[in-house]
Amino acid sequence: MVKAKSTDRQTEEKIFNAATAIFEEKGFAAARMQEIADHAGINKSLLHYYFRSKEQLFKAVFQPLMKKMFDKLFSVFMLNIPFEDKICMYYNEHIDILLKNPRLPIFLLYEISHNPDLIKSIGESLPTRQLRDAIYKIHHNELQEWGITKKDMPQLMITIVSLAVFPFAARDMMRIVLSKVAEIRNFNSFMQERKAFSASFVISALKNRKK
Amino acid sequence: MVKAKSTDRQTEEKIFNAATAIFEEKGFAAARMQEIADHAGINKSLLHYYFRSKEQLFKAVFQPLMKKMFDKLFSVFMLNIPFEDKICMYYNEHIDILLKNPRLPIFLLYEISHNPDLIKSIGESLPTRQLRDAIYKIHHNELQEWGITKKDMPQLMITIVSLAVFPFAARDMMRIVLSKVAEIRNFNSFMQERKAFSASFVISALKNRKK
DNA sequence: ATATAGTTAAACTATATAGTTAAACCATAA
DNA sequence: TTATGGTTTAACTATATAGTTTAACTATAT
């Protein structure tokens, strides 16, 4: 019985990993239950034995991914360190995470925009306003010096995130549109460079801000 | 015969518009030929009579959209005006276009990442390198003064575009994650604000750049 | 050894959808 | 008037896929 339960978990995990990979690659609509089963090395019956339906399996995959993403983000921005250091740390960490899951951004963005309910429950549980207020409180002096008001915070936050996330969402577009621009041929090294570029770009913009 | 041809064009256009709307809203995989026919006010037989298959119809919609998008972008950046003005103009124009087609970015990005062939032919015909070189030539003085080398250009270009396009791709994510942050409740006015914010952000960053 | 939980195999149902066909309909140009 | 080309209707085929069922198999705990 004890061993059986352990096997249980292993299988569940195999399924979870397979589903994550397939959903992330193909999206919900184009993913096939058979393919997920194959990828997990089990058969379709067992897939439905563990997760009653495609929707249920999808949610089981999607929501933790989503939460993990945000928790990571929030944890960095909640740190009590100077703003400049925080920006550097954010780009270093977030870009590294995404380099390991390059298809995650386009997957999450697309699925949310086609099924907003999926994330509603998560969204409501996120301490978004607390984050904004915390950031604003921690960095009050710096932000004030740069002329950033509370009203500017959403613009600033979206801006910071854009620089890291957009290139992943636009990866294949870049690959094709900019394929003839030599410097971008290798996406990985482009993103490595981008860590420092983005950080210094944001800091420079803030330091030289006109209201 | 003459009148027939004109009717022909009208129907083709009705189909084209309907297909554009449905594909943009649902994506290729989830779009239904029946729904497109309904939306166009015709029946499925006629749909196949004009466009032999779903793939063909999709390409007929997708490729012009893509090209239109890039032509507009390129035309702004090719203008021979000061860099600061160009940045302002870009954000004003591009954000206005996207406000009229808010689902276009996520649609294009997703479909390209799931079927890169779709755009390969377009991509190859785009004067990307010329654009980079033209920008670099037109703004040589300003860029040099700011310490932007040719090698930095891709980072800079992606950065500029990110700030305008990412919020559209992340629109529903923002809607949910930031729903409790009062300042963002109205996406439209958020993007209106963003025109000036982005422009001044980029200019400030460049003027204060450390190499 | 036996019962049990996890697992497989294969056949099955139900449904959705792309695409086809053929006959009839209708406006218009010759 | 009549031939033509765009159009509708409705029935059709073919296929893909989610999900079900059932019987048999296997390892393990007791």
CSV table of N, CA and C in Angstrom, one decimal, chain B residues 49-158:
chain,number,residue,atom,x,y,z
B,49,TYR,N,-15.5,27.3,-52.0
B,49,TYR,CA,-15.5,27.7,-53.5
B,49,TYR,C,-14.5,28.8,-53.7
B,50,TYR,N,-14.4,29.7,-52.8
B,50,TYR,CA,-13.5,30.9,-52.9
B,50,TYR,C,-12.1,30.5,-52.4
B,51,PHE,N,-12.0,29.9,-51.3
B,51,PHE,CA,-10.7,29.5,-50.7
B,51,PHE,C,-10.7,28.0,-50.5
B,52,ARG,N,-9.9,27.3,-51.2
B,52,ARG,CA,-10.0,25.9,-51.3
B,52,ARG,C,-10.0,25.2,-49.9
B,53,SER,N,-9.1,25.7,-49.0
B,53,SER,CA,-8.9,25.1,-47.7
B,53,SER,C,-8.7,26.1,-46.6
B,54,LYS,N,-8.8,25.6,-45.4
B,54,LYS,CA,-8.6,26.4,-44.2
B,54,LYS,C,-7.2,27.1,-44.2
B,55,GLU,N,-6.2,26.2,-44.6
B,55,GLU,CA,-4.8,26.7,-44.6
B,55,GLU,C,-4.7,27.9,-45.6
B,56,GLN,N,-5.3,27.7,-46.8
B,56,GLN,CA,-5.2,28.7,-47.8
B,56,GLN,C,-5.8,30.0,-47.4
B,57,LEU,N,-7.0,29.9,-46.8
B,57,LEU,CA,-7.7,31.1,-46.3
B,57,LEU,C,-6.9,31.7,-45.2
B,58,PHE,N,-6.3,31.0,-44.3
B,58,PHE,CA,-5.5,31.5,-43.3
B,58,PHE,C,-4.3,32.3,-43.8
B,59,LYS,N,-3.6,31.7,-44.8
B,59,LYS,CA,-2.5,32.5,-45.4
B,59,LYS,C,-2.9,33.7,-46.0
B,60,ALA,N,-4.1,33.7,-46.7
B,60,ALA,CA,-4.6,34.8,-47.4
B,60,ALA,C,-4.9,36.0,-46.4
B,61,VAL,N,-5.2,35.6,-45.2
B,61,VAL,CA,-5.5,36.6,-44.2
B,61,VAL,C,-4.2,37.0,-43.5
B,62,PHE,N,-3.4,36.1,-43.1
B,62,PHE,CA,-2.2,36.3,-42.3
B,62,PHE,C,-1.1,37.1,-42.9
B,63,GLN,N,-0.8,36.7,-44.1
B,63,GLN,CA,0.4,37.4,-44.8
B,63,GLN,C,0.2,38.9,-45.0
B,64,PRO,N,-0.9,39.3,-45.5
B,64,PRO,CA,-1.1,40.8,-45.7
B,64,PRO,C,-1.1,41.5,-44.4
B,65,LEU,N,-1.7,40.9,-43.3
B,65,LEU,CA,-1.7,41.5,-42.0
B,65,LEU,C,-0.3,41.8,-41.6
B,66,MET,N,0.5,40.7,-41.7
B,66,MET,CA,1.9,40.8,-41.3
B,66,MET,C,2.7,41.9,-42.1
B,67,LYS,N,2.5,41.9,-43.4
B,67,LYS,CA,3.2,42.8,-44.2
B,67,LYS,C,2.8,44.3,-43.9
B,68,LYS,N,1.5,44.5,-43.7
B,68,LYS,CA,1.0,45.8,-43.4
B,68,LYS,C,1.6,46.3,-42.1
B,69,MET,N,1.7,45.4,-41.1
B,69,MET,CA,2.3,45.8,-39.8
B,69,MET,C,3.7,46.3,-40.0
B,70,PHE,N,4.5,45.5,-40.7
B,70,PHE,CA,5.9,45.8,-40.9
B,70,PHE,C,6.1,47.0,-41.7
B,71,ASP,N,5.4,47.1,-42.8
B,71,ASP,CA,5.5,48.3,-43.7
B,71,ASP,C,5.3,49.6,-42.9
B,72,LYS,N,4.3,49.6,-42.1
B,72,LYS,CA,4.0,50.8,-41.3
B,72,LYS,C,5.2,51.1,-40.4
B,73,LEU,N,5.6,50.1,-39.7
B,73,LEU,CA,6.8,50.2,-38.8
B,73,LEU,C,8.0,50.8,-39.5
B,74,PHE,N,8.3,50.1,-40.6
B,74,PHE,CA,9.5,50.5,-41.3
B,74,PHE,C,9.4,51.9,-41.9
B,75,SER,N,8.2,52.3,-42.3
B,75,SER,CA,8.1,53.6,-42.9
B,75,SER,C,8.3,54.7,-41.9
B,76,VAL,N,7.9,54.5,-40.7
B,76,VAL,CA,8.2,55.5,-39.7
B,76,VAL,C,9.7,55.6,-39.4
B,77,PHE,N,10.3,54.4,-39.2
B,77,PHE,CA,11.7,54.4,-38.9
B,77,PHE,C,12.7,54.9,-40.0
B,78,MET,N,12.2,54.9,-41.2
B,78,MET,CA,13.0,55.3,-42.3
B,78,MET,C,12.9,56.8,-42.5
B,79,LEU,N,12.0,57.5,-41.9
B,79,LEU,CA,11.9,58.9,-42.0
B,79,LEU,C,13.1,59.7,-41.6
B,80,ASN,N,13.4,60.8,-42.3
B,80,ASN,CA,14.6,61.5,-42.0
B,80,ASN,C,14.3,62.7,-41.1
B,81,ILE,N,14.0,62.4,-39.8
B,81,ILE,CA,13.7,63.4,-38.8
B,81,ILE,C,14.5,63.0,-37.6
B,82,PRO,N,14.6,64.0,-36.6
B,82,PRO,CA,15.5,63.7,-35.4
B,82,PRO,C,15.0,62.5,-34.7
B,83,PHE,N,15.9,61.8,-34.0
B,83,PHE,CA,15.6,60.6,-33.3
B,83,PHE,C,14.5,60.7,-32.3
B,84,GLU,N,14.6,61.8,-31.5
B,84,GLU,CA,13.6,62.1,-30.5
B,84,GLU,C,12.2,62.1,-31.1
B,85,ASP,N,12.1,62.9,-32.2
B,85,ASP,CA,10.8,63.0,-32.9
B,85,ASP,C,10.3,61.7,-33.4
B,86,LYS,N,11.2,60.9,-33.9
B,86,LYS,CA,10.9,59.6,-34.5
B,86,LYS,C,10.3,58.7,-33.4
B,87,ILE,N,11.0,58.7,-32.3
B,87,ILE,CA,10.5,57.8,-31.2
B,87,ILE,C,9.1,58.2,-30.8
B,88,CYS,N,8.8,59.5,-30.6
B,88,CYS,CA,7.5,60.0,-30.3
B,88,CYS,C,6.5,59.6,-31.3
B,89,MET,N,6.8,59.8,-32.5
B,89,MET,CA,5.9,59.5,-33.6
B,89,MET,C,5.7,58.0,-33.7
B,90,TYR,N,6.7,57.2,-33.5
B,90,TYR,CA,6.5,55.7,-33.5
B,90,TYR,C,5.5,55.3,-32.4
B,91,TYR,N,5.7,55.7,-31.2
B,91,TYR,CA,4.7,55.3,-30.1
B,91,TYR,C,3.3,55.8,-30.4
B,92,ASN,N,3.2,57.1,-30.8
B,92,ASN,CA,1.9,57.6,-31.1
B,92,ASN,C,1.2,56.8,-32.2
B,93,GLU,N,1.9,56.5,-33.3
B,93,GLU,CA,1.2,55.8,-34.4
B,93,GLU,C,1.0,54.3,-34.1
B,94,HIS,N,2.0,53.7,-33.6
B,94,HIS,CA,1.9,52.2,-33.4
B,94,HIS,C,0.9,51.9,-32.4
B,95,ILE,N,0.9,52.6,-31.3
B,95,ILE,CA,-0.1,52.4,-30.2
B,95,ILE,C,-1.5,52.6,-30.7
B,96,ASP,N,-1.7,53.7,-31.5
B,96,ASP,CA,-3.0,53.9,-32.1
B,96,ASP,C,-3.5,52.8,-33.0
B,97,ILE,N,-2.6,52.3,-33.8
B,97,ILE,CA,-2.9,51.2,-34.7
B,97,ILE,C,-3.3,50.0,-33.8
B,98,LEU,N,-2.5,49.7,-32.8
B,98,LEU,CA,-2.8,48.5,-32.0
B,98,LEU,C,-4.1,48.6,-31.2
B,99,LEU,N,-4.4,49.9,-30.8
B,99,LEU,CA,-5.6,50.1,-30.0
B,99,LEU,C,-6.8,49.7,-30.9
B,100,LYS,N,-6.7,49.8,-32.2
B,100,LYS,CA,-7.8,49.4,-33.1
B,100,LYS,C,-7.7,47.9,-33.3
B,101,ASN,N,-6.6,47.3,-33.1
B,101,ASN,CA,-6.5,45.8,-33.3
B,101,ASN,C,-5.8,45.2,-32.1
B,102,PRO,N,-6.4,45.3,-30.9
B,102,PRO,CA,-5.6,44.9,-29.7
B,102,PRO,C,-5.2,43.4,-29.6
B,103,ARG,N,-5.9,42.6,-30.4
B,103,ARG,CA,-5.6,41.2,-30.3
B,103,ARG,C,-4.5,40.8,-31.4
B,104,LEU,N,-4.2,41.7,-32.2
B,104,LEU,CA,-3.2,41.4,-33.3
B,104,LEU,C,-1.9,40.9,-32.8
B,105,PRO,N,-1.3,41.6,-31.8
B,105,PRO,CA,0.1,41.1,-31.4
B,105,PRO,C,0.1,39.7,-30.9
B,106,ILE,N,-0.8,39.3,-30.0
B,106,ILE,CA,-0.7,38.0,-29.5
B,106,ILE,C,-1.1,37.0,-30.6
B,107,PHE,N,-2.0,37.3,-31.5
B,107,PHE,CA,-2.3,36.5,-32.6
B,107,PHE,C,-1.1,36.2,-33.5
B,108,LEU,N,-0.5,37.3,-33.9
B,108,LEU,CA,0.7,37.1,-34.8
B,108,LEU,C,1.8,36.4,-34.1
B,109,LEU,N,2.1,36.8,-32.9
B,109,LEU,CA,3.2,36.1,-32.2
B,109,LEU,C,3.0,34.6,-32.0
B,110,TYR,N,1.8,34.3,-31.6
B,110,TYR,CA,1.5,32.9,-31.3
B,110,TYR,C,1.5,32.1,-32.6
B,111,GLU,N,0.9,32.6,-33.7
B,111,GLU,CA,0.8,31.8,-34.9
B,111,GLU,C,2.2,31.6,-35.5
B,112,ILE,N,3.0,32.6,-35.4
B,112,ILE,CA,4.3,32.5,-36.0
B,112,ILE,C,5.1,31.5,-35.2
B,113,SER,N,5.0,31.5,-33.9
B,113,SER,CA,5.8,30.6,-33.1
B,113,SER,C,5.3,29.1,-33.2
B,114,HIS,N,4.1,29.0,-33.8
B,114,HIS,CA,3.6,27.6,-34.0
B,114,HIS,C,3.6,27.2,-35.5
B,115,ASN,N,4.0,28.1,-36.3
B,115,ASN,CA,4.1,27.8,-37.7
B,115,ASN,C,5.1,28.8,-38.4
B,116,PRO,N,6.3,28.7,-38.1
B,116,PRO,CA,7.3,29.7,-38.6
B,116,PRO,C,7.3,29.8,-40.1
B,117,ASP,N,7.0,28.7,-40.8
B,117,ASP,CA,7.0,28.8,-42.3
B,117,ASP,C,6.1,29.9,-42.8
B,118,LEU,N,5.0,30.1,-42.1
B,118,LEU,CA,4.0,31.1,-42.5
B,118,LEU,C,4.6,32.4,-42.9
B,119,ILE,N,5.6,32.8,-42.2
B,119,ILE,CA,6.2,34.1,-42.4
B,119,ILE,C,7.5,34.1,-43.0
B,120,LYS,N,8.1,33.0,-43.2
B,120,LYS,CA,9.5,32.9,-43.7
B,120,LYS,C,9.6,33.7,-45.0
B,121,SER,N,8.6,33.5,-45.9
B,121,SER,CA,8.7,34.2,-47.2
B,121,SER,C,8.6,35.7,-47.0
B,122,ILE,N,7.8,36.1,-46.1
B,122,ILE,CA,7.7,37.6,-45.9
B,122,ILE,C,9.0,38.1,-45.3
B,123,GLY,N,9.4,37.4,-44.2
B,123,GLY,CA,10.6,37.8,-43.5
B,123,GLY,C,11.8,38.0,-44.5
B,124,GLU,N,11.9,37.1,-45.4
B,124,GLU,CA,13.0,37.2,-46.3
B,124,GLU,C,13.0,38.4,-47.2
B,125,SER,N,11.8,38.9,-47.5
B,125,SER,CA,11.6,40.0,-48.4
B,125,SER,C,11.7,41.3,-47.6
B,126,LEU,N,11.8,41.3,-46.3
B,126,LEU,CA,11.8,42.5,-45.5
B,126,LEU,C,13.2,43.1,-45.5
B,127,PRO,N,13.3,44.4,-45.7
B,127,PRO,CA,14.7,45.1,-45.7
B,127,PRO,C,15.2,45.4,-44.3
B,128,THR,N,15.3,44.3,-43.5
B,128,THR,CA,15.7,44.5,-42.1
B,128,THR,C,17.0,45.1,-41.9
B,129,ARG,N,18.0,44.5,-42.7
B,129,ARG,CA,19.3,45.0,-42.5
B,129,ARG,C,19.5,46.5,-43.0
B,130,GLN,N,18.8,46.7,-44.1
B,130,GLN,CA,18.7,48.1,-44.6
B,130,GLN,C,18.2,49.0,-43.5
B,131,LEU,N,17.1,48.6,-42.9
B,131,LEU,CA,16.5,49.4,-41.8
B,131,LEU,C,17.5,49.7,-40.7
B,132,ARG,N,18.2,48.7,-40.3
B,132,ARG,CA,19.2,48.9,-39.2
B,132,ARG,C,20.2,49.9,-39.7
B,133,ASP,N,20.7,49.6,-40.9
B,133,ASP,CA,21.8,50.5,-41.4
B,133,ASP,C,21.3,51.9,-41.6
B,134,ALA,N,20.1,52.0,-42.2
B,134,ALA,CA,19.5,53.3,-42.4
B,134,ALA,C,19.4,54.1,-41.1
B,135,ILE,N,18.8,53.5,-40.1
B,135,ILE,CA,18.7,54.1,-38.8
B,135,ILE,C,20.1,54.5,-38.3
B,136,TYR,N,21.0,53.6,-38.5
B,136,TYR,CA,22.3,53.9,-37.9
B,136,TYR,C,23.0,55.1,-38.7
B,137,LYS,N,22.7,55.2,-40.0
B,137,LYS,CA,23.3,56.2,-40.8
B,137,LYS,C,22.6,57.6,-40.5
B,138,ILE,N,21.3,57.6,-40.5
B,138,ILE,CA,20.5,58.8,-40.3
B,138,ILE,C,20.8,59.4,-39.0
B,139,HIS,N,21.0,58.6,-37.9
B,139,HIS,CA,21.1,59.1,-36.6
B,139,HIS,C,22.5,58.9,-36.0
B,140,HIS,N,23.5,58.9,-37.0
B,140,HIS,CA,24.8,58.6,-36.6
B,140,HIS,C,25.3,59.5,-35.5
B,141,ASN,N,25.1,60.7,-35.6
B,141,ASN,CA,25.6,61.7,-34.6
B,141,ASN,C,25.0,61.5,-33.3
B,142,GLU,N,23.7,61.4,-33.2
B,142,GLU,CA,23.0,61.3,-32.0
B,142,GLU,C,23.4,59.9,-31.3
B,143,LEU,N,23.4,58.9,-32.1
B,143,LEU,CA,23.7,57.6,-31.5
B,143,LEU,C,25.1,57.5,-31.0
B,144,GLN,N,26.0,58.1,-31.7
B,144,GLN,CA,27.4,58.1,-31.3
B,144,GLN,C,27.6,58.9,-30.0
B,145,GLU,N,26.9,60.0,-29.9
B,145,GLU,CA,26.9,60.8,-28.7
B,145,GLU,C,26.5,60.0,-27.5
B,146,TRP,N,25.4,59.2,-27.8
B,146,TRP,CA,24.9,58.4,-26.7
B,146,TRP,C,25.6,57.1,-26.4
B,147,GLY,N,26.7,56.9,-27.2
B,147,GLY,CA,27.4,55.6,-27.0
B,147,GLY,C,26.8,54.4,-27.5
B,148,ILE,N,25.9,54.5,-28.5
B,148,ILE,CA,25.2,53.3,-29.1
B,148,ILE,C,26.0,52.9,-30.3
B,149,THR,N,26.6,51.7,-30.2
B,149,THR,CA,27.3,51.1,-31.4
B,149,THR,C,26.4,50.3,-32.2
B,150,LYS,N,26.9,49.9,-33.4
B,150,LYS,CA,26.1,49.1,-34.3
B,150,LYS,C,25.7,47.8,-33.6
B,151,LYS,N,26.6,47.3,-32.8
B,151,LYS,CA,26.3,46.1,-32.1
B,151,LYS,C,25.1,46.2,-31.2
B,152,ASP,N,24.9,47.4,-30.6
B,152,ASP,CA,23.8,47.6,-29.7
B,152,ASP,C,22.4,47.7,-30.4
B,153,MET,N,22.4,48.0,-31.7
B,153,MET,CA,21.2,48.3,-32.4
B,153,MET,C,20.1,47.2,-32.2
B,154,PRO,N,20.3,46.0,-32.3
B,154,PRO,CA,19.2,45.0,-32.1
B,154,PRO,C,18.6,45.1,-30.7
B,155,GLN,N,19.5,45.2,-29.7
B,155,GLN,CA,19.0,45.4,-28.3
B,155,GLN,C,18.1,46.6,-28.3
B,156,LEU,N,18.5,47.7,-28.8
B,156,LEU,CA,17.8,49.0,-28.8
B,156,LEU,C,16.4,48.8,-29.5
B,157,MET,N,16.5,48.2,-30.7
B,157,MET,CA,15.3,48.1,-31.5
B,157,MET,C,14.2,47.3,-30.8
B,158,ILE,N,14.7,46.1,-30.3
B,158,ILE,CA,13.7,45.3,-29.6
B,158,ILE,C,13.2,46.0,-28.3
